[in-house]
Short mmCIF file of N, CA and C in Angstrom, two decimals:
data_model
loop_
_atom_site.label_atom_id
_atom_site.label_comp_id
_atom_site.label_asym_id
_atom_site.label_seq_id
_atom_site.Cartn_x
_atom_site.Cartn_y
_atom_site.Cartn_z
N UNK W 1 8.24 -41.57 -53.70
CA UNK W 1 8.00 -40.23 -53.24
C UNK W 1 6.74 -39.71 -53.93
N UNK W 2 5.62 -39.07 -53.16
CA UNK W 2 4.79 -38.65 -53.73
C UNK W 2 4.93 -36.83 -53.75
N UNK W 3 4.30 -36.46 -54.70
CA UNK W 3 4.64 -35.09 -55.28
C UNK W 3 3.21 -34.69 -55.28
N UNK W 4 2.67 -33.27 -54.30
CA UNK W 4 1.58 -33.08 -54.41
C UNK W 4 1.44 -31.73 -54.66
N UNK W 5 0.58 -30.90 -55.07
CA UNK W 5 0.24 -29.68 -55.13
C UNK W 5 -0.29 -29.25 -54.32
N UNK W 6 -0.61 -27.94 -53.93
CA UNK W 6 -2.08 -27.44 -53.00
C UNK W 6 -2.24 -25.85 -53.65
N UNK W 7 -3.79 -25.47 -53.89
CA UNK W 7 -4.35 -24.44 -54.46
C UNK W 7 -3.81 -23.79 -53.53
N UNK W 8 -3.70 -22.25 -54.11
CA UNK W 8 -3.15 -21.19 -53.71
C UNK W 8 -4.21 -20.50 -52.46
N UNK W 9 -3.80 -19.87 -51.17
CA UNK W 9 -5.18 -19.93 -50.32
C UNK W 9 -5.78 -18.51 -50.11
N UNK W 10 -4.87 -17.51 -51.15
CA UNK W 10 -5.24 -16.04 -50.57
C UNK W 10 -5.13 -15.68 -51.98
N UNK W 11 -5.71 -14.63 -52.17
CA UNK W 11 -5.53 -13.16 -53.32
C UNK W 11 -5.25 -12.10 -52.83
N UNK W 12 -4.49 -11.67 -53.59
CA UNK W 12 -3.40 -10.51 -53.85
C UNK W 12 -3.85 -9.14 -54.20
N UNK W 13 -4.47 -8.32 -53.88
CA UNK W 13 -4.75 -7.42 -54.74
C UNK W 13 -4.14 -5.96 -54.73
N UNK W 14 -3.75 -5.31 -55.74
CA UNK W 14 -2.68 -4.63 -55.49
C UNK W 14 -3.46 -3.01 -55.15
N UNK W 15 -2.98 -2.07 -54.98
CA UNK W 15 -4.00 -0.93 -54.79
C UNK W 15 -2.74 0.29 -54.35
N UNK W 16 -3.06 1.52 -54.90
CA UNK W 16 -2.52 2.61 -54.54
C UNK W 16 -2.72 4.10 -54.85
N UNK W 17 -2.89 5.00 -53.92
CA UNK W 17 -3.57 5.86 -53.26
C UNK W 17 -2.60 7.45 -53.39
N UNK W 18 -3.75 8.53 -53.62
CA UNK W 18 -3.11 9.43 -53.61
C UNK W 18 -3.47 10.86 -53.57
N UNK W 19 -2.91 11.64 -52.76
CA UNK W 19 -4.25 13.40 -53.00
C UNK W 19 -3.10 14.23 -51.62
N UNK W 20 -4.43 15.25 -51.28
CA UNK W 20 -3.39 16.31 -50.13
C UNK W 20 -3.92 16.55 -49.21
N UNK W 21 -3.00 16.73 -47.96
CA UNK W 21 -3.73 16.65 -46.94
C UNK W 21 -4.39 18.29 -46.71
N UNK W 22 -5.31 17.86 -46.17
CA UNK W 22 -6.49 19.35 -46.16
C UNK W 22 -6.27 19.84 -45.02
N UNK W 23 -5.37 19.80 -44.02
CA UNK W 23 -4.82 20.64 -43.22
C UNK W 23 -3.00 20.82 -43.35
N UNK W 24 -2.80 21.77 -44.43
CA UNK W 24 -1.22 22.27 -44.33
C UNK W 24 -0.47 21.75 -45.72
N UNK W 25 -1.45 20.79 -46.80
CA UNK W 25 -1.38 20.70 -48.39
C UNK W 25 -0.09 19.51 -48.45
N UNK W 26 0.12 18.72 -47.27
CA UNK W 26 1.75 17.40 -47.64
C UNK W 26 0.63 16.50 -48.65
N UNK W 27 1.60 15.91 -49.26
CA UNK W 27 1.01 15.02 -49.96
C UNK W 27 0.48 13.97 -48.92
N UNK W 28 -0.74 12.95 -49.56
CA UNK W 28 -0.72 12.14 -48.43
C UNK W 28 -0.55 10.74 -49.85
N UNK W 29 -0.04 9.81 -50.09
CA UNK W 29 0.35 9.01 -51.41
C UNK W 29 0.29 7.40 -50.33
N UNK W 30 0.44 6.65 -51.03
CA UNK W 30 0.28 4.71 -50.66
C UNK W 30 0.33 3.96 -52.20
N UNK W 31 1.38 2.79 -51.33
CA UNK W 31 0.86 2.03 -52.88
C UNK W 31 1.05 0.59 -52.11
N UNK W 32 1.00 -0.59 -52.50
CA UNK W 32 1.27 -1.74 -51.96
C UNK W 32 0.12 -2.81 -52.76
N UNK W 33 0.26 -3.84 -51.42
CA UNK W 33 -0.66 -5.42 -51.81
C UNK W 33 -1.47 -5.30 -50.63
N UNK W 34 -2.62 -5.88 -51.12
CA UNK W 34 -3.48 -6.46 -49.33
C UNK W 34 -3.60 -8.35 -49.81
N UNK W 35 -3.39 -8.68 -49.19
CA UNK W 35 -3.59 -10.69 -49.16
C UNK W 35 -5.00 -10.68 -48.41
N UNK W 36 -5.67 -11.12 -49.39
CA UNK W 36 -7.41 -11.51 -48.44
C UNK W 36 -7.11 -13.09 -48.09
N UNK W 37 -8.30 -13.57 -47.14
CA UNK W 37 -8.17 -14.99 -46.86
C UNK W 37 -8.84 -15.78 -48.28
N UNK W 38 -9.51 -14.94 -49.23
CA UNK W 38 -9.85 -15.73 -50.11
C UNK W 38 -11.24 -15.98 -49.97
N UNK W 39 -12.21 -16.20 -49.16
CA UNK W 39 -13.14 -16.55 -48.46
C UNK W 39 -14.53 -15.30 -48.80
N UNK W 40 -15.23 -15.66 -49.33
CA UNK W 40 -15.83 -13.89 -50.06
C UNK W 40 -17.23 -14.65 -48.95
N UNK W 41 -17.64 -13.22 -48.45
CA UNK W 41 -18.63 -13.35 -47.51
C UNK W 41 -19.72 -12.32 -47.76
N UNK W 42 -20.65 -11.70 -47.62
CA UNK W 42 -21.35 -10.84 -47.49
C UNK W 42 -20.98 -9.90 -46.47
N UNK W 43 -20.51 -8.36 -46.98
CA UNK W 43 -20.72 -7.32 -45.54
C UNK W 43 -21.30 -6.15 -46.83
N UNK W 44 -22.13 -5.41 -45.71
CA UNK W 44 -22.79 -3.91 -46.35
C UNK W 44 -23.58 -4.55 -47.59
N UNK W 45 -24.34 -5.12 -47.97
CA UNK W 45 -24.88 -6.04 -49.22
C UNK W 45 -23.79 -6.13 -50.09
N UNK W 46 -22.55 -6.53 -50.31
CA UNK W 46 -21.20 -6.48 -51.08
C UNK W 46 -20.64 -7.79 -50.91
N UNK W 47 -20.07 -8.48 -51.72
CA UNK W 47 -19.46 -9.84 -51.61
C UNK W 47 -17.88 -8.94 -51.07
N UNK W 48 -17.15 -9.38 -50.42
CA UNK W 48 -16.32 -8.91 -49.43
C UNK W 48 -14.79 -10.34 -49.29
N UNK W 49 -14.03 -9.73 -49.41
CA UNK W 49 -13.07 -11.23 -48.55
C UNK W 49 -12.20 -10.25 -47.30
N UNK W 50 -11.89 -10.93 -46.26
CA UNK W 50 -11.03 -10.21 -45.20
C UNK W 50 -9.43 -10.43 -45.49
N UNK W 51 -9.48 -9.35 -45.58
CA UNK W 51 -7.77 -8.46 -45.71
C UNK W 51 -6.91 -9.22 -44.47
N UNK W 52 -6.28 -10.00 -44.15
CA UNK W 52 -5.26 -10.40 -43.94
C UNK W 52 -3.70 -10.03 -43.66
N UNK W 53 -3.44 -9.48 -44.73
CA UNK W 53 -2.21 -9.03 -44.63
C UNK W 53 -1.67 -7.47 -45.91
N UNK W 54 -0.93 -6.79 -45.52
CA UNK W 54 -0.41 -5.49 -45.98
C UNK W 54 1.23 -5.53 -46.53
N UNK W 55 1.42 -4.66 -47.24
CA UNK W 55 2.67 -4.72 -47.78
C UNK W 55 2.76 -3.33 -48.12
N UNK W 56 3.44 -2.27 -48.17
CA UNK W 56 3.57 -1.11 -48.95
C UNK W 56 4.31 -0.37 -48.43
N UNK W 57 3.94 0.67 -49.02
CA UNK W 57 4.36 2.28 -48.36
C UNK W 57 3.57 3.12 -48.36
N UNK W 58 3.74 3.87 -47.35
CA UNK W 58 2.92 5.22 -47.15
C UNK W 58 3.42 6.84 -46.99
N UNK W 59 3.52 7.61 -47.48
CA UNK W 59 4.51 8.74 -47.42
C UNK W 59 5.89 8.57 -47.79
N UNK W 60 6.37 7.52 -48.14
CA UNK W 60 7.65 6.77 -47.92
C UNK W 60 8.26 5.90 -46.98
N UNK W 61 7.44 5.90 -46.17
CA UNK W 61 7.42 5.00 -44.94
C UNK W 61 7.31 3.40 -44.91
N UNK W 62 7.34 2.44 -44.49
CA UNK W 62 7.27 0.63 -45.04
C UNK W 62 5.41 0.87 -44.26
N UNK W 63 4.95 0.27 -44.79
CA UNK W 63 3.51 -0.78 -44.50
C UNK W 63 4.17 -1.57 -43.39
N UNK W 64 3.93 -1.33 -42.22
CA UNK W 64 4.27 -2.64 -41.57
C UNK W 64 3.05 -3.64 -40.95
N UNK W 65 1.86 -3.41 -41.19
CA UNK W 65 0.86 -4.10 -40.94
C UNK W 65 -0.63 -3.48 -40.59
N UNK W 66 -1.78 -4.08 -40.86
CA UNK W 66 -2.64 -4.25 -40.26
C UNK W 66 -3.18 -3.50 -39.01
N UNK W 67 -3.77 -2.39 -38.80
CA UNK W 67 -4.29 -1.74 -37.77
C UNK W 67 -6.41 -2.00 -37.75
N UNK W 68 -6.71 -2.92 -37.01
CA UNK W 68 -7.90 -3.14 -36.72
C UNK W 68 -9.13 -2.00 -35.90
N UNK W 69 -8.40 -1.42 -35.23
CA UNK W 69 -8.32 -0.39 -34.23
C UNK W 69 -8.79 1.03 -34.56
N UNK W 70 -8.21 1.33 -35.68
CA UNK W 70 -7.80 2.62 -36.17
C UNK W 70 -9.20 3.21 -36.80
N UNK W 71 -9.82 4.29 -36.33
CA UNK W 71 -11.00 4.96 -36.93
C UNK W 71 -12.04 3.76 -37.25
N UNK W 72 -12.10 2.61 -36.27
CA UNK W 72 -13.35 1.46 -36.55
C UNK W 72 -12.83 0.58 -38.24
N UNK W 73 -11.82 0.71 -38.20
CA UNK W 73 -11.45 0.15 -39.54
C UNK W 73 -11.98 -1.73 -39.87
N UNK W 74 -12.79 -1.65 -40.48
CA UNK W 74 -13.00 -3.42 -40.56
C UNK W 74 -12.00 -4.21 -41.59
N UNK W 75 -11.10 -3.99 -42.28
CA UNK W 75 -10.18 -4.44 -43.07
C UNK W 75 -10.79 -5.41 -44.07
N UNK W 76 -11.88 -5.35 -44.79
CA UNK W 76 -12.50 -6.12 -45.58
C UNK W 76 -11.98 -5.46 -47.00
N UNK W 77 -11.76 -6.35 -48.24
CA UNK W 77 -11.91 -5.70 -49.87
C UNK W 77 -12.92 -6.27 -50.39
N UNK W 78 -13.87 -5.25 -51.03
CA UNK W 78 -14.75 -5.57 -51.63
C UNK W 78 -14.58 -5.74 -53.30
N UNK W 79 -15.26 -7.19 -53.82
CA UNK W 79 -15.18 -6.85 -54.73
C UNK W 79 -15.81 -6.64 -55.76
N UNK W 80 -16.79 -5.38 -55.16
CA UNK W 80 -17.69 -4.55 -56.09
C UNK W 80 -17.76 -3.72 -55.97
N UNK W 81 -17.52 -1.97 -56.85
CA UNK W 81 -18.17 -0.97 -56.23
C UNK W 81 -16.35 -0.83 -55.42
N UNK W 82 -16.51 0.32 -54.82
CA UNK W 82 -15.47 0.53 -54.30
C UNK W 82 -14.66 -0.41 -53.24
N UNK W 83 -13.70 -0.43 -53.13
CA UNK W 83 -12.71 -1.59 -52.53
C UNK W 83 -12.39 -1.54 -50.99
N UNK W 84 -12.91 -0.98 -50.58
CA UNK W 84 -13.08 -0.21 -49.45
C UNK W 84 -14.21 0.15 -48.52
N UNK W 85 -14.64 -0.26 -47.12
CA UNK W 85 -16.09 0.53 -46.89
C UNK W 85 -15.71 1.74 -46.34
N UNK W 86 -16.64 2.42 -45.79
CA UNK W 86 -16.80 3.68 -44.95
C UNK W 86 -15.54 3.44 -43.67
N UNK W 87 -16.10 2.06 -43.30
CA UNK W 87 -14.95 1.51 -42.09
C UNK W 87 -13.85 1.69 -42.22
N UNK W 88 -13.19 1.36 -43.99
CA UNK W 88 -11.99 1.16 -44.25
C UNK W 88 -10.95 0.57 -43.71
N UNK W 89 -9.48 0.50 -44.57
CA UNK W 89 -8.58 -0.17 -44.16
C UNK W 89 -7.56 0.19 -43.36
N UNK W 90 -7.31 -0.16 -41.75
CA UNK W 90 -6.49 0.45 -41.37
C UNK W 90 -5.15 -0.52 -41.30
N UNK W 91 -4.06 0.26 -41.01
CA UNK W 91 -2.57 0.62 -41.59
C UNK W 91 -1.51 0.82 -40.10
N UNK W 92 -0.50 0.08 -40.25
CA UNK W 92 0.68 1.38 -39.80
C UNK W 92 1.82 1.25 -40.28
N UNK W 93 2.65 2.28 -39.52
CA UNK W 93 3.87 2.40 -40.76
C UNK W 93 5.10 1.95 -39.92
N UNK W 94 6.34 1.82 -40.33
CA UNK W 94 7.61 2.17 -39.82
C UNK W 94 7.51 3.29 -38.82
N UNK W 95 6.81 4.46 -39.61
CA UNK W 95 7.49 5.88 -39.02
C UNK W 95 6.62 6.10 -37.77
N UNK W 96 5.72 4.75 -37.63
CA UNK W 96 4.64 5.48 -36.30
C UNK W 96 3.31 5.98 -36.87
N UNK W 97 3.00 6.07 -37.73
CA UNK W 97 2.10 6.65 -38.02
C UNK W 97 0.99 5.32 -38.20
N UNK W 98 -0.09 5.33 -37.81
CA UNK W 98 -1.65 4.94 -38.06
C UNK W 98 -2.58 5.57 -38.68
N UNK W 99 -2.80 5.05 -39.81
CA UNK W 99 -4.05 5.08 -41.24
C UNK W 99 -4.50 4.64 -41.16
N UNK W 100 -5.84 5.17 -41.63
CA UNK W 100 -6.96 4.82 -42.48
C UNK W 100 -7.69 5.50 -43.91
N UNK W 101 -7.65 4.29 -44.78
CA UNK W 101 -7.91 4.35 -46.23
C UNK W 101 -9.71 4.17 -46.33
N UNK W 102 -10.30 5.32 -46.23
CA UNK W 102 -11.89 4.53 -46.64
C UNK W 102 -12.99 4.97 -47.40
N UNK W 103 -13.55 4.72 -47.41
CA UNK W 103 -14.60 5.16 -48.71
C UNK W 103 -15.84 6.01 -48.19
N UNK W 104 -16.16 7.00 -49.44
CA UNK W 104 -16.66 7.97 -48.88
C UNK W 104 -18.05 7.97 -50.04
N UNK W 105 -18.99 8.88 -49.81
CA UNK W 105 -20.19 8.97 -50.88
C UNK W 105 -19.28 9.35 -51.79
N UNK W 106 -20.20 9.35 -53.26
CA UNK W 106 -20.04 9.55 -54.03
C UNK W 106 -18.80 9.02 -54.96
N UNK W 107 -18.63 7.81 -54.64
CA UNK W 107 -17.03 7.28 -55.04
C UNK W 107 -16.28 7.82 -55.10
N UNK W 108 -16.17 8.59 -53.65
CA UNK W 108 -14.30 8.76 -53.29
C UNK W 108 -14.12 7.86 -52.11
N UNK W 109 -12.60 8.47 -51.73
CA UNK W 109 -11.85 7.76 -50.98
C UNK W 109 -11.09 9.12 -49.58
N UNK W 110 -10.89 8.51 -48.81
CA UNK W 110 -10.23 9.51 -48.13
C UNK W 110 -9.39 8.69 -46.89
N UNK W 111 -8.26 9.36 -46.78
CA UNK W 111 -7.34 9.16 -45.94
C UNK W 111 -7.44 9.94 -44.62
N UNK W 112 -7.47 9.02 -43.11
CA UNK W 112 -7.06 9.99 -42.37
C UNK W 112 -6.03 9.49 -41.29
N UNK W 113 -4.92 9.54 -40.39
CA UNK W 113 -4.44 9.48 -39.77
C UNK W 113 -3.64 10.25 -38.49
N UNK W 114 -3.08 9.22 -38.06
CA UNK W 114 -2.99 9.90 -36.27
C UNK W 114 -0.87 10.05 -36.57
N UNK W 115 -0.49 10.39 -35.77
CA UNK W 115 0.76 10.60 -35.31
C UNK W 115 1.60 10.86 -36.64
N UNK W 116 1.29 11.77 -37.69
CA UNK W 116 0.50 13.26 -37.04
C UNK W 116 -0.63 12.84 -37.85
N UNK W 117 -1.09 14.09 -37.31
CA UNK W 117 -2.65 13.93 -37.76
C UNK W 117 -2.69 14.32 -39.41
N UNK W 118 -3.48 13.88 -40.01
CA UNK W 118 -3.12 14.20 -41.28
C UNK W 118 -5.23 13.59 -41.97
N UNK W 119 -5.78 14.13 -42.94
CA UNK W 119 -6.87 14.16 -43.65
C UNK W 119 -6.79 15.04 -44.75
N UNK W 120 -7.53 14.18 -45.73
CA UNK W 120 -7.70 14.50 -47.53
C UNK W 120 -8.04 13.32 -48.55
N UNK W 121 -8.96 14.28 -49.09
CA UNK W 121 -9.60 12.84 -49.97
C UNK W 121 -8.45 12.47 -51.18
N UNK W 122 -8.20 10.95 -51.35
CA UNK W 122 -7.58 11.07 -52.68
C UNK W 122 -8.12 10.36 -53.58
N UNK W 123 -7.24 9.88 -55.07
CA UNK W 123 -7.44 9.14 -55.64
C UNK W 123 -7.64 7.81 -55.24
N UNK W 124 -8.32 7.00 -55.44
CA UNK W 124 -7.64 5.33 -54.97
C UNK W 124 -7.97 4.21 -56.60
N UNK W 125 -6.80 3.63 -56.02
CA UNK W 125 -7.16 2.35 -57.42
C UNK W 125 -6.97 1.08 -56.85
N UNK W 126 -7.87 0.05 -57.21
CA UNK W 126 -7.14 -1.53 -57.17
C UNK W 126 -7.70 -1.89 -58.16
N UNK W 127 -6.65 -3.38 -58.08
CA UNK W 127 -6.28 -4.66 -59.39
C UNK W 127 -6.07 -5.67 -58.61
N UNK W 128 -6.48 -7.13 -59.25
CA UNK W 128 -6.15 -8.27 -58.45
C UNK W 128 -5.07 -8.50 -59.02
N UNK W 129 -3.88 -9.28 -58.08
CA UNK W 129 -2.57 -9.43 -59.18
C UNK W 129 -2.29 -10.96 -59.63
N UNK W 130 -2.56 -11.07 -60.79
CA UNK W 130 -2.18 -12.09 -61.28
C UNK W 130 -0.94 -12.53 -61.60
N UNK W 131 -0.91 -13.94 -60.86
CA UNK W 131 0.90 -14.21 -61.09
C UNK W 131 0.35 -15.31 -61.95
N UNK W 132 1.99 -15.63 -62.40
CA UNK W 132 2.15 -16.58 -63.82
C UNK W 132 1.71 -18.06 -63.42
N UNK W 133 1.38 -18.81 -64.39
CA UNK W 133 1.41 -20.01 -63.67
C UNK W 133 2.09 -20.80 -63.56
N UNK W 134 2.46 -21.57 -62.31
CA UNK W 134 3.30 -22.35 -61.90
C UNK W 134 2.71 -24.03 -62.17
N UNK W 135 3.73 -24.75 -63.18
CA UNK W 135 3.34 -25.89 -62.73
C UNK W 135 3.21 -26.78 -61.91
N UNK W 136 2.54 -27.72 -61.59
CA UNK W 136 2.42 -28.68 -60.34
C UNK W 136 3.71 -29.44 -60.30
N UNK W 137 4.32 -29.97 -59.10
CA UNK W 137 5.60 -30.66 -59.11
C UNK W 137 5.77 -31.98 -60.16
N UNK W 138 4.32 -32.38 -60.12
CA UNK W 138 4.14 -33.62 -60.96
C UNK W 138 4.11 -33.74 -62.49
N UNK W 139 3.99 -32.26 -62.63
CA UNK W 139 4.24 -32.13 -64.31
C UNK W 139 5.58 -31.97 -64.39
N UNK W 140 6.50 -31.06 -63.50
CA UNK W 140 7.69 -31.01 -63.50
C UNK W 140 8.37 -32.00 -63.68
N UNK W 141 7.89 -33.22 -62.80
CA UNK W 141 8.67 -34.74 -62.52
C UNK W 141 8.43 -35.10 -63.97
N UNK W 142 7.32 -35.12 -64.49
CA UNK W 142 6.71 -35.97 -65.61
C UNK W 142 7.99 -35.41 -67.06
N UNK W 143 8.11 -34.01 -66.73
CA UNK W 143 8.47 -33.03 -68.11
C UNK W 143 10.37 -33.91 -68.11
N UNK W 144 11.12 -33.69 -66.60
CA UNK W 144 12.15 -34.01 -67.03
C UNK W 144 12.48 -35.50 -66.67
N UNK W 145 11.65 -36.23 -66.37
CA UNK W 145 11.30 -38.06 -67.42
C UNK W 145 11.50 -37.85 -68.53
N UNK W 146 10.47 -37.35 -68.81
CA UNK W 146 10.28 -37.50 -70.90
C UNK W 146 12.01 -36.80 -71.03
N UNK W 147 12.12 -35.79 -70.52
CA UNK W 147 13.37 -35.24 -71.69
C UNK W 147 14.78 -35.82 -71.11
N UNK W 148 14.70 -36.83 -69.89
CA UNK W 148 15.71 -38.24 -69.70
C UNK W 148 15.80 -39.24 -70.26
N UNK W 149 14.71 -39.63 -71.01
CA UNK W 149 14.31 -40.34 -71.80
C UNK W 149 14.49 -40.29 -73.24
N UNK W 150 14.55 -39.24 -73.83
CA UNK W 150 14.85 -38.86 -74.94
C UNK W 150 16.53 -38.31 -74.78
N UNK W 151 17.28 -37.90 -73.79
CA UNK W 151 18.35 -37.92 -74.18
C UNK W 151 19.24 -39.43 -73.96
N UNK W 152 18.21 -40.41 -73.11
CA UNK W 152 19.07 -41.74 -73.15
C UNK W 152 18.50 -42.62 -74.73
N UNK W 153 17.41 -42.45 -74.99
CA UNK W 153 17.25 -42.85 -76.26
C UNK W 153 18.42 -42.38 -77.54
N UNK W 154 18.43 -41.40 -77.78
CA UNK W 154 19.36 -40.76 -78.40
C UNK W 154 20.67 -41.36 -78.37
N UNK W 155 21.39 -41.30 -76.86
CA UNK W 155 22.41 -42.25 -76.82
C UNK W 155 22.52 -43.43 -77.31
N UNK W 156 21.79 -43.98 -77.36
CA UNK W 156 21.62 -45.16 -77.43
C UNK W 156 21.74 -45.79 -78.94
N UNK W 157 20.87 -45.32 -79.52
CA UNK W 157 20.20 -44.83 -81.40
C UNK W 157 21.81 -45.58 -81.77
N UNK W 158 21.38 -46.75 -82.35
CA UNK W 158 22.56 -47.11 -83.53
C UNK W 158 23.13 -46.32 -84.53
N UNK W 159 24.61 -45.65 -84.86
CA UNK W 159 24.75 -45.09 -86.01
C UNK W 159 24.50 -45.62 -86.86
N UNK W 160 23.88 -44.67 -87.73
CA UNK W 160 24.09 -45.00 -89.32
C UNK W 160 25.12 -45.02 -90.34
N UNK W 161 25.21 -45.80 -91.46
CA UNK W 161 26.39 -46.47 -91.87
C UNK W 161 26.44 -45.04 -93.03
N UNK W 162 27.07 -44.45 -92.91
CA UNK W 162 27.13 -43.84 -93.77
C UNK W 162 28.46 -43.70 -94.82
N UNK W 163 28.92 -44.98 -95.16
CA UNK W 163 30.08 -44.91 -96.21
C UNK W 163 28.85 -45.40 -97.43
N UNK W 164 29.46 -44.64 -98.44
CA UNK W 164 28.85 -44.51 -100.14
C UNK W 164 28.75 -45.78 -100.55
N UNK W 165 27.89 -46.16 -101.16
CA UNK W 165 27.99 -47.59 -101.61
C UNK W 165 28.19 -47.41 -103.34
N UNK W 166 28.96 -48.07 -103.92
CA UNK W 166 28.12 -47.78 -105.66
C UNK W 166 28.42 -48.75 -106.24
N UNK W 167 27.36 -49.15 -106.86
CA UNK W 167 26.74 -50.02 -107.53
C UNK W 167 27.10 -50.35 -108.48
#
């Protein structure tokens, strides 16, 4: 049986969002993951990877995916400079609702969306998320050899005579 590995093919980066909406003061809040393909390209002079996939919440609502559509959203993370273009990332939710997260002069961020309508600049943050490392199957195989090996050795190991001798 052969035991193989394969590099991991996306990054994780975690990010979450927050301020009021400027028509009627609801909060407008997000937090979640975006999965890029990994693949860093040039957009806007910015090394860039394409956003892929979503995970979160929004208002309290689930992230249920990816809106391409939404206010010209290009779904790219940049990773320089803000995480986000002008295009920004669009969103939708459980509850129906369609977002967009995007970047504005002066390093902000602003939220706007449809059903209901809702706009306000907020906070925004991201982090890439680093997970632990996993060993390859083949170190695994290798690790509990050796420690099969050492508990059949062990078995094995002749006692020692240990009655007193005297001389």
């Amino acid at each position: 049986m052969i035991l193989a590995g394969s590099p991991a093919a996306a990054a994780d980066y975690a990010f979450d969002f927050s301020g009021t909406n400027l028509f009627g003061g609801q909060p407008l809040s997000g937090s979640g993951t975006l999965t890029t393909d990994d693949m860093t390209v040039q957009r806007n002079g910015r090394d860039a990877q394409k956003i892929i996939g979503i995970t979160g919440t929004y208002n309290g609502s689930a992230i249920t995916g990816l809106n391409p559509t939404i206010f010209g959203a290009d779904n790219f993370y940049y990773l320089t400079g803000q995480f986000v273009s002008g295009n920004g990332l669009g969103f939708n939710t459980a509850a129906g609702t369609n977002g967009n997260l995007f970047a504005t002069v002066l390093d902000q961020y602003r939220v706007n969306t449809v059903n209901p309508f809702q706009s306000g600049f907020v906070k925004a943050n991201s982090s890439m998320v680093t997970a632990g490392a996993v060993p390859e199957p083949a170190t695994w195989a290798m690790m509990l050899v050796g420690i099969g090996m050492l508990g059949y050795g062990m078995r094995r190991r002749a006692k020692a005579n240990l009655t007193p001798s005297y001389a």
